[in-house]
Short mmCIF file of C-alpha atoms and ligand atoms in Angstrom, two decimals:
data_model
loop_
_atom_site.label_atom_id
_atom_site.label_comp_id
_atom_site.label_asym_id
_atom_site.label_seq_id
_atom_site.Cartn_x
_atom_site.Cartn_y
_atom_site.Cartn_z
CA UNK Z 1 36.03 53.70 -21.00
CA UNK Z 2 38.54 53.27 -18.07
CA UNK Z 3 37.99 49.63 -17.12
CA UNK Z 4 37.01 46.62 -19.51
CA UNK Z 5 36.14 43.36 -18.05
CA UNK Z 6 36.18 40.08 -20.03
CA UNK Z 7 35.29 36.36 -19.56
CA UNK Z 8 35.37 33.13 -21.35
CA UNK Z 9 32.20 30.92 -21.00
CA UNK Z 10 30.84 27.65 -22.26
CA UNK Z 11 33.04 25.04 -23.97
CA UNK Z 12 36.52 26.18 -24.27
CA UNK Z 13 37.94 26.50 -27.80
CA UNK Z 14 41.52 26.95 -29.24
CA UNK Z 15 42.18 30.54 -29.80
CA UNK Z 16 40.52 31.90 -26.61
CA UNK Z 17 43.88 32.72 -25.11
CA UNK Z 18 44.87 34.59 -28.29
CA UNK Z 19 41.74 36.64 -27.97
CA UNK Z 20 42.33 37.31 -24.27
CA UNK Z 21 45.94 38.49 -25.24
CA UNK Z 22 44.51 40.74 -27.81
CA UNK Z 23 42.04 42.43 -25.47
CA UNK Z 24 44.41 42.87 -22.72
CA UNK Z 25 47.17 44.30 -25.08
CA UNK Z 26 44.74 46.49 -26.85
CA UNK Z 27 43.23 47.87 -23.58
CA UNK Z 28 46.75 48.61 -22.01
CA UNK Z 29 47.93 50.39 -25.26
CA UNK Z 30 44.95 52.61 -24.95
CA UNK Z 31 45.30 53.32 -21.21
CA UNK Z 32 42.35 51.17 -20.35
CA UNK Z 33 42.59 48.76 -17.42
CA UNK Z 34 41.68 45.10 -18.44
CA UNK Z 35 39.95 42.96 -15.85
CA UNK Z 36 39.68 39.19 -16.33
CA UNK Z 37 36.59 37.50 -14.83
CA UNK Z 38 37.64 33.95 -13.85
CA UNK Z 39 35.47 30.96 -14.75
CA UNK Z 40 32.86 32.85 -16.94
CA UNK Z 41 29.56 33.95 -15.37
CA UNK Z 42 30.26 31.87 -12.45
CA UNK Z 43 33.24 34.14 -11.49
CA UNK Z 44 31.14 37.15 -12.16
CA UNK Z 45 28.86 35.91 -9.33
CA UNK Z 46 31.73 35.12 -7.08
CA UNK Z 47 33.39 38.43 -7.69
CA UNK Z 48 36.52 36.65 -9.15
CA UNK Z 49 37.83 39.80 -10.97
CA UNK Z 50 41.61 40.18 -11.69
CA UNK Z 51 43.45 43.25 -13.15
CA UNK Z 52 45.62 41.94 -16.11
CA UNK Z 53 49.00 43.09 -17.11
CA UNK Z 54 51.27 42.60 -20.12
CA UNK Z 55 52.95 39.73 -18.25
CA UNK Z 56 49.71 37.83 -17.71
CA UNK Z 57 49.27 37.40 -21.49
CA UNK Z 58 52.89 36.80 -22.30
CA UNK Z 59 53.49 33.45 -24.24
CA UNK Z 60 49.79 32.51 -24.27
CA UNK Z 61 49.02 33.17 -27.93
CA UNK Z 62 49.95 29.51 -28.73
CA UNK Z 63 48.12 27.76 -25.81
CA UNK Z 64 44.75 25.87 -26.10
CA UNK Z 65 42.04 26.15 -23.52
CA UNK Z 66 41.53 29.36 -21.68
CA UNK Z 67 43.95 30.70 -19.01
CA UNK Z 68 41.09 32.52 -17.10
CA UNK Z 69 38.86 29.36 -16.94
CA UNK Z 70 35.49 28.60 -18.24
CA UNK Z 71 32.22 27.25 -16.79
CA UNK Z 72 28.75 26.48 -17.65
CA UNK Z 73 26.81 28.41 -14.80
CA UNK Z 74 23.37 26.95 -13.71
CA UNK Z 75 23.12 29.81 -11.12
CA UNK Z 76 23.48 32.69 -13.83
CA UNK Z 77 20.06 31.53 -15.14
CA UNK Z 78 18.48 32.79 -11.85
CA UNK Z 79 17.79 36.48 -11.37
CA UNK Z 80 19.00 36.84 -7.69
CA UNK Z 81 22.48 35.47 -8.74
CA UNK Z 82 22.50 37.76 -11.89
CA UNK Z 83 21.91 40.73 -9.66
CA UNK Z 84 24.82 39.78 -7.56
CA UNK Z 85 26.95 39.44 -10.75
CA UNK Z 86 25.73 42.94 -11.90
CA UNK Z 87 26.54 44.46 -8.43
CA UNK Z 88 29.94 42.94 -8.82
CA UNK Z 89 30.52 44.68 -12.10
CA UNK Z 90 29.29 48.01 -10.69
CA UNK Z 91 31.41 47.71 -7.61
CA UNK Z 92 34.54 46.89 -9.66
CA UNK Z 93 33.63 50.05 -11.74
CA UNK Z 94 33.54 48.09 -14.93
CA UNK Z 95 32.57 50.30 -18.00
CA UNK Z 96 32.33 47.69 -20.65
CA UNK Z 97 32.21 43.83 -20.82
CA UNK Z 98 33.45 41.33 -23.51
CA UNK Z 99 32.04 37.89 -23.44
CA UNK Z 100 33.79 35.23 -25.36
CA UNK Z 101 31.84 32.06 -26.01
CA UNK Z 102 29.14 30.38 -27.95
CA UNK Z 103 25.28 30.51 -28.01
CA UNK Z 104 24.91 29.76 -24.21
CA UNK Z 105 27.26 32.70 -23.50
CA UNK Z 106 25.40 35.08 -25.89
CA UNK Z 107 22.10 34.09 -24.28
CA UNK Z 108 23.54 34.96 -20.86
CA UNK Z 109 24.84 38.22 -22.29
CA UNK Z 110 21.52 39.34 -23.77
CA UNK Z 111 19.65 38.61 -20.69
CA UNK Z 112 22.27 40.67 -18.71
CA UNK Z 113 22.08 43.52 -21.28
CA UNK Z 114 18.43 43.92 -20.52
CA UNK Z 115 19.13 44.23 -16.71
CA UNK Z 116 22.02 46.65 -16.61
CA UNK Z 117 23.52 49.70 -18.48
CA UNK Z 118 26.98 48.41 -18.97
CA UNK Z 119 27.75 47.86 -22.64
CA UNK Z 120 28.37 44.32 -23.77
CA UNK Z 121 30.18 42.99 -26.87
CA UNK Z 122 30.32 39.26 -27.70
CA UNK Z 123 33.15 37.32 -29.46
CA UNK Z 124 32.10 34.05 -30.95
CA UNK Z 125 34.13 31.09 -29.79
CA UNK Z 126 32.96 27.60 -30.26
CA UNK Z 127 34.36 24.69 -32.22
CA UNK Z 128 30.87 24.01 -33.46
CA UNK Z 129 30.91 27.13 -35.68
CA UNK Z 130 27.08 27.35 -35.39
CA UNK Z 131 26.81 30.99 -34.61
CA UNK Z 132 24.76 33.10 -37.25
CA UNK Z 133 26.49 36.09 -38.74
CA UNK Z 134 30.08 34.97 -38.77
CA UNK Z 135 31.74 32.71 -41.22
CA UNK Z 136 34.23 31.40 -38.42
CA UNK Z 137 34.07 31.25 -34.74
CA UNK Z 138 37.17 30.93 -32.71
CA UNK Z 139 38.41 27.24 -32.33
CA UNK Z 140 36.56 25.68 -35.26
CA UNK Z 141 39.57 25.65 -37.54
CA UNK Z 142 41.86 24.15 -34.97
CA UNK Z 143 39.30 21.55 -33.88
CA UNK Z 144 38.66 20.68 -37.57
CA UNK Z 145 42.44 20.08 -38.04
CA UNK Z 146 42.73 18.03 -34.89
CA UNK Z 147 39.69 15.76 -36.16
CA UNK Z 148 41.26 15.44 -39.67
CA UNK Z 149 44.51 14.41 -38.05
CA UNK Z 150 42.89 11.79 -35.96
CA UNK Z 151 40.85 10.46 -38.84
CA UNK Z 152 44.05 10.17 -40.98
CA UNK Z 153 45.49 7.98 -38.25
CA UNK Z 154 42.37 5.84 -38.00
CA UNK Z 155 42.25 5.43 -41.80
CA UNK Z 156 45.69 3.77 -41.61
CA UNK Z 157 44.37 1.04 -39.25
CA UNK Z 158 41.00 0.91 -41.18
CA UNK Z 159 42.68 0.17 -44.46
CA UNK Z 160 45.22 -2.42 -42.89
CA UNK Z 161 42.23 -4.37 -41.48
CA UNK Z 162 39.76 -3.57 -44.05
CA UNK Z 163 37.39 -2.15 -41.40
CA UNK Z 164 34.44 0.29 -41.47
CA UNK Z 165 35.05 2.96 -38.93
CA UNK Z 166 32.40 5.18 -37.39
CA UNK Z 167 34.24 8.29 -36.00
CA UNK Z 168 32.01 10.37 -33.73
CA UNK Z 169 32.78 14.06 -33.58
CA UNK Z 170 31.22 16.87 -31.54
CA UNK Z 171 28.20 18.88 -32.58
CA UNK Z 172 24.90 18.38 -30.56
CA UNK Z 173 22.85 20.47 -32.77
CA UNK Z 174 25.18 21.22 -35.74
CA UNK Z 175 26.81 19.02 -38.34
CA UNK Z 176 29.15 21.72 -39.63
CA UNK Z 177 32.40 20.41 -38.22
CA UNK Z 178 31.24 16.78 -39.00
CA UNK Z 179 30.62 17.51 -42.57
CA UNK Z 180 33.81 19.38 -43.15
CA UNK Z 181 35.86 17.00 -41.32
CA UNK Z 182 34.42 14.29 -43.67
CA UNK Z 183 35.33 16.27 -46.74
CA UNK Z 184 38.81 17.10 -45.57
CA UNK Z 185 39.56 13.52 -44.47
CA UNK Z 186 38.19 11.99 -47.61
CA UNK Z 187 35.57 10.19 -45.46
CA UNK Z 188 33.06 7.94 -47.38
CA UNK Z 189 30.01 9.30 -45.69
CA UNK Z 190 28.67 11.62 -42.81
CA UNK Z 191 25.67 11.53 -40.54
CA UNK Z 192 24.63 15.01 -39.14
CA UNK Z 193 21.68 16.37 -37.13
CA UNK Z 194 20.45 18.36 -40.08
CA UNK Z 195 19.59 15.27 -42.04
CA UNK Z 196 17.30 12.43 -41.18
CA UNK Z 197 19.24 9.27 -41.13
CA UNK Z 198 18.01 5.71 -41.52
CA UNK Z 199 19.76 2.60 -40.42
CA UNK Z 200 18.71 0.30 -43.24
CA UNK Z 201 19.58 2.94 -45.81
CA UNK Z 202 23.01 3.21 -44.08
CA UNK Z 203 23.67 -0.61 -44.17
CA UNK Z 204 22.85 -0.64 -47.93
CA UNK Z 205 25.08 2.37 -48.40
CA UNK Z 206 27.91 0.36 -46.54
CA UNK Z 207 27.42 -2.68 -48.76
CA UNK Z 208 27.59 -0.50 -51.92
CA UNK Z 209 30.65 1.42 -50.59
CA UNK Z 210 33.13 -1.41 -50.14
CA UNK Z 211 33.52 -2.46 -53.88
CA UNK Z 212 37.10 -3.45 -53.69
CA UNK Z 213 38.44 -0.55 -51.44
CA UNK Z 214 40.01 -1.36 -48.02
CA UNK Z 215 38.44 0.38 -45.16
CA UNK Z 216 35.91 3.09 -45.07
CA UNK Z 217 35.37 6.02 -42.67
CA UNK Z 218 31.84 7.35 -41.68
CA UNK Z 219 31.88 10.62 -39.70
CA UNK Z 220 28.97 10.94 -37.20
CA UNK Z 221 28.10 14.01 -35.50
CA UNK Z 222 27.15 13.36 -31.87
CA UNK Z 223 23.83 14.84 -32.31
CA UNK Z 224 22.80 12.80 -35.29
CA UNK Z 225 19.36 11.15 -34.86
CA UNK Z 226 20.65 7.53 -34.98
CA UNK Z 227 22.10 8.12 -31.51
CA UNK Z 228 25.87 8.32 -31.93
CA UNK Z 229 28.64 5.96 -33.18
CA UNK Z 230 28.22 3.21 -30.51
CA UNK Z 231 24.48 2.95 -30.97
CA UNK Z 232 24.81 2.72 -34.73
CA UNK Z 233 27.46 0.07 -34.39
CA UNK Z 234 25.02 -2.20 -32.34
CA UNK Z 235 22.23 -1.48 -34.60
CA UNK Z 236 24.18 -2.25 -37.67
CA UNK Z 237 26.04 -5.46 -36.57
CA UNK Z 238 22.97 -7.67 -37.14
CA UNK Z 239 22.30 -6.04 -40.54
CA UNK Z 240 25.96 -6.41 -41.83
CA UNK Z 241 27.25 -9.52 -40.08
CA UNK Z 242 30.16 -10.07 -42.64
CA UNK Z 243 31.61 -6.60 -42.17
CA UNK Z 244 34.12 -5.66 -39.56
CA UNK Z 245 32.65 -2.49 -37.94
CA UNK Z 246 34.40 -0.19 -35.36
CA UNK Z 247 33.58 2.87 -33.57
CA UNK Z 248 35.79 5.65 -32.18
CA UNK Z 249 34.55 8.57 -30.20
CA UNK Z 250 37.06 11.46 -30.48
CA UNK Z 251 35.57 13.33 -27.50
CA UNK Z 252 37.25 16.25 -25.79
CA UNK Z 253 40.54 15.64 -27.75
CA UNK Z 254 38.69 17.81 -30.37
CA UNK Z 255 38.64 20.91 -28.04
CA UNK Z 256 42.32 20.91 -26.83
CA UNK Z 257 45.57 21.60 -28.39
CA UNK Z 258 47.29 24.52 -29.86
CA UNK Z 259 45.19 26.96 -31.96
CA UNK Z 260 45.85 26.92 -35.71
CA UNK Z 261 47.46 30.02 -37.27
CA UNK Z 262 44.01 30.82 -38.67
CA UNK Z 263 42.36 30.77 -35.25
CA UNK Z 264 45.14 32.96 -33.77
CA UNK Z 265 44.69 35.57 -36.51
CA UNK Z 266 40.82 35.75 -36.17
CA UNK Z 267 40.99 35.71 -32.40
CA UNK Z 268 43.39 38.63 -32.51
CA UNK Z 269 41.29 40.58 -35.02
CA UNK Z 270 38.00 39.88 -33.17
CA UNK Z 271 39.51 40.79 -29.63
CA UNK Z 272 40.95 44.07 -30.86
CA UNK Z 273 37.60 44.90 -32.60
CA UNK Z 274 35.56 44.09 -29.40
CA UNK Z 275 37.63 46.72 -27.58
CA UNK Z 276 37.22 49.34 -30.41
CA UNK Z 277 33.48 48.86 -30.34
CA UNK Z 278 33.30 49.52 -26.61
CA UNK Z 279 35.46 52.56 -27.02
CA UNK Z 280 33.15 53.91 -29.79
CA UNK Z 281 30.25 53.50 -27.22
CA UNK Z 282 28.63 50.45 -28.92
CA UNK Z 283 26.69 47.79 -27.13
CA UNK Z 284 24.74 44.60 -27.68
CA UNK Z 285 26.94 43.65 -30.61
CA UNK Z 286 28.76 40.55 -31.66
CA UNK Z 287 31.79 40.62 -33.73
CA UNK Z 288 32.39 38.35 -36.51
CA UNK Z 289 34.17 37.52 -39.79
CA UNK Z 290 32.20 37.83 -43.12
CA UNK Z 291 34.00 37.42 -46.49
CA UNK Z 292 37.43 38.13 -44.84
CA UNK Z 293 36.36 41.36 -43.11
CA UNK Z 294 35.68 42.05 -39.48
CA UNK Z 295 32.00 42.97 -39.01
CA UNK Z 296 29.61 43.29 -36.12
CA UNK Z 297 25.88 42.34 -35.84
CA UNK Z 298 23.41 42.54 -32.98
CA UNK Z 299 24.23 40.00 -30.47
CA UNK Z 300 20.58 38.74 -30.50
CA UNK Z 301 20.84 37.90 -34.11
CA UNK Z 302 23.83 35.61 -33.26
CA UNK Z 303 21.67 33.43 -31.15
CA UNK Z 304 18.08 34.00 -32.59
CA UNK Z 305 18.94 33.59 -36.29
CA UNK Z 306 19.87 30.15 -37.77
CA UNK Z 307 23.26 29.97 -39.38
CA UNK Z 308 22.88 29.10 -43.11
CA UNK Z 309 21.69 25.50 -43.50
CA UNK Z 310 24.33 22.95 -44.33
CA UNK Z 311 24.72 23.28 -48.23
CA UNK Z 312 23.31 20.22 -49.99
CA UNK Z 313 26.24 20.73 -52.52
CA UNK Z 314 28.68 20.09 -49.74
CA UNK Z 315 26.81 16.79 -48.88
CA UNK Z 316 26.86 15.93 -52.68
CA UNK Z 317 30.72 16.60 -52.79
CA UNK Z 318 31.21 13.52 -50.60
CA UNK Z 319 29.07 11.38 -52.93
CA UNK Z 320 31.10 12.60 -55.95
CA UNK Z 321 34.26 11.48 -54.23
CA UNK Z 322 33.00 7.87 -53.67
CA UNK Z 323 34.71 4.86 -55.41
CA UNK Z 324 31.66 3.46 -57.31
CA UNK Z 325 32.94 0.97 -59.82
O1 F6P K 1 29.52 23.69 -27.79
C1 F6P K 1 30.76 23.01 -27.88
C2 F6P K 1 30.82 21.68 -27.48
O2 F6P K 1 32.05 21.17 -27.76
C3 F6P K 1 29.80 20.77 -28.37
O3 F6P K 1 30.15 20.38 -29.56
C4 F6P K 1 29.64 19.61 -27.24
O4 F6P K 1 28.45 18.91 -27.54
C5 F6P K 1 29.63 20.29 -25.97
O5 F6P K 1 30.47 21.50 -26.19
C6 F6P K 1 30.35 19.38 -24.87
O6 F6P K 1 30.04 20.18 -23.77
P1 F6P K 1 30.91 19.75 -22.40
O7 F6P K 1 32.35 19.85 -22.44
O8 F6P K 1 30.28 20.64 -21.31
O9 F6P K 1 30.52 18.35 -22.07
#
């Protein structure tokens, strides 16, 4: 293993830079040349490869986003462009590739693995934390803390004005971050894609919620089947004319900001382990964290298998925290 290339792809997540730093330092300390591919698979197609030094990763462990850029590449879905990308890996004499990202990134990596002989290792990084086989993906903990901090602020004004706030968080297909944000922020309820929601049930729930407490928070995952916070608000207003309803969409603020200490630690561990796996001659694996240990599983499992369903117990936990009399 003389040259290892790496990229960040898909939605950025806090901790990606800490992972980049870990990969670069771990390569350099073992006499391997690390090469960053800028802007994910797009940069692989465009031959945007850059050799990295210690200086390039100095003072980046604390930065959100990704210093090497990320992209969602439509071209990479086409074989002719993937052929160009593979030729670029070969002409740059890359011996191993590390992809840092979520399910879209891993899908790209598995297709690539069938079309070339260069070993590939995946590192899970997505605020959604919806990748099978790992308890945590890079960025989830930081985003969760950002959301909880925002909800704490919203709660101040919700209680001052005695309003019901619908706070929309990210998660197109997964309610993991929404549910845990609701638990951590003491929210009254949560709407997630994994559960069927009903607007009339919700209206009744709100009537029962507000027995004497001032202000309520309901967290809505963007992928919930009722159509997001704004749609819920307009559908609920006629059903609850005497309630003061508001919606806040947190949006991309959730993806930015400094990584938490936890994300910096798992990013460093996963980045170092990805390099180790390539040195050991492994391929088509995804690194992960299970029960506080670093593990690896087939990268295909990360995308093909479903992460454990949302625990009913966790949903019940919210109900147990309600003020009911
Ligand atoms: O996959 C991470 C994620 O942040 C999702 O939660 C969200 O639905 C999506 O990315 C947004 O993607 P984009 O920034 O490309 O609009």
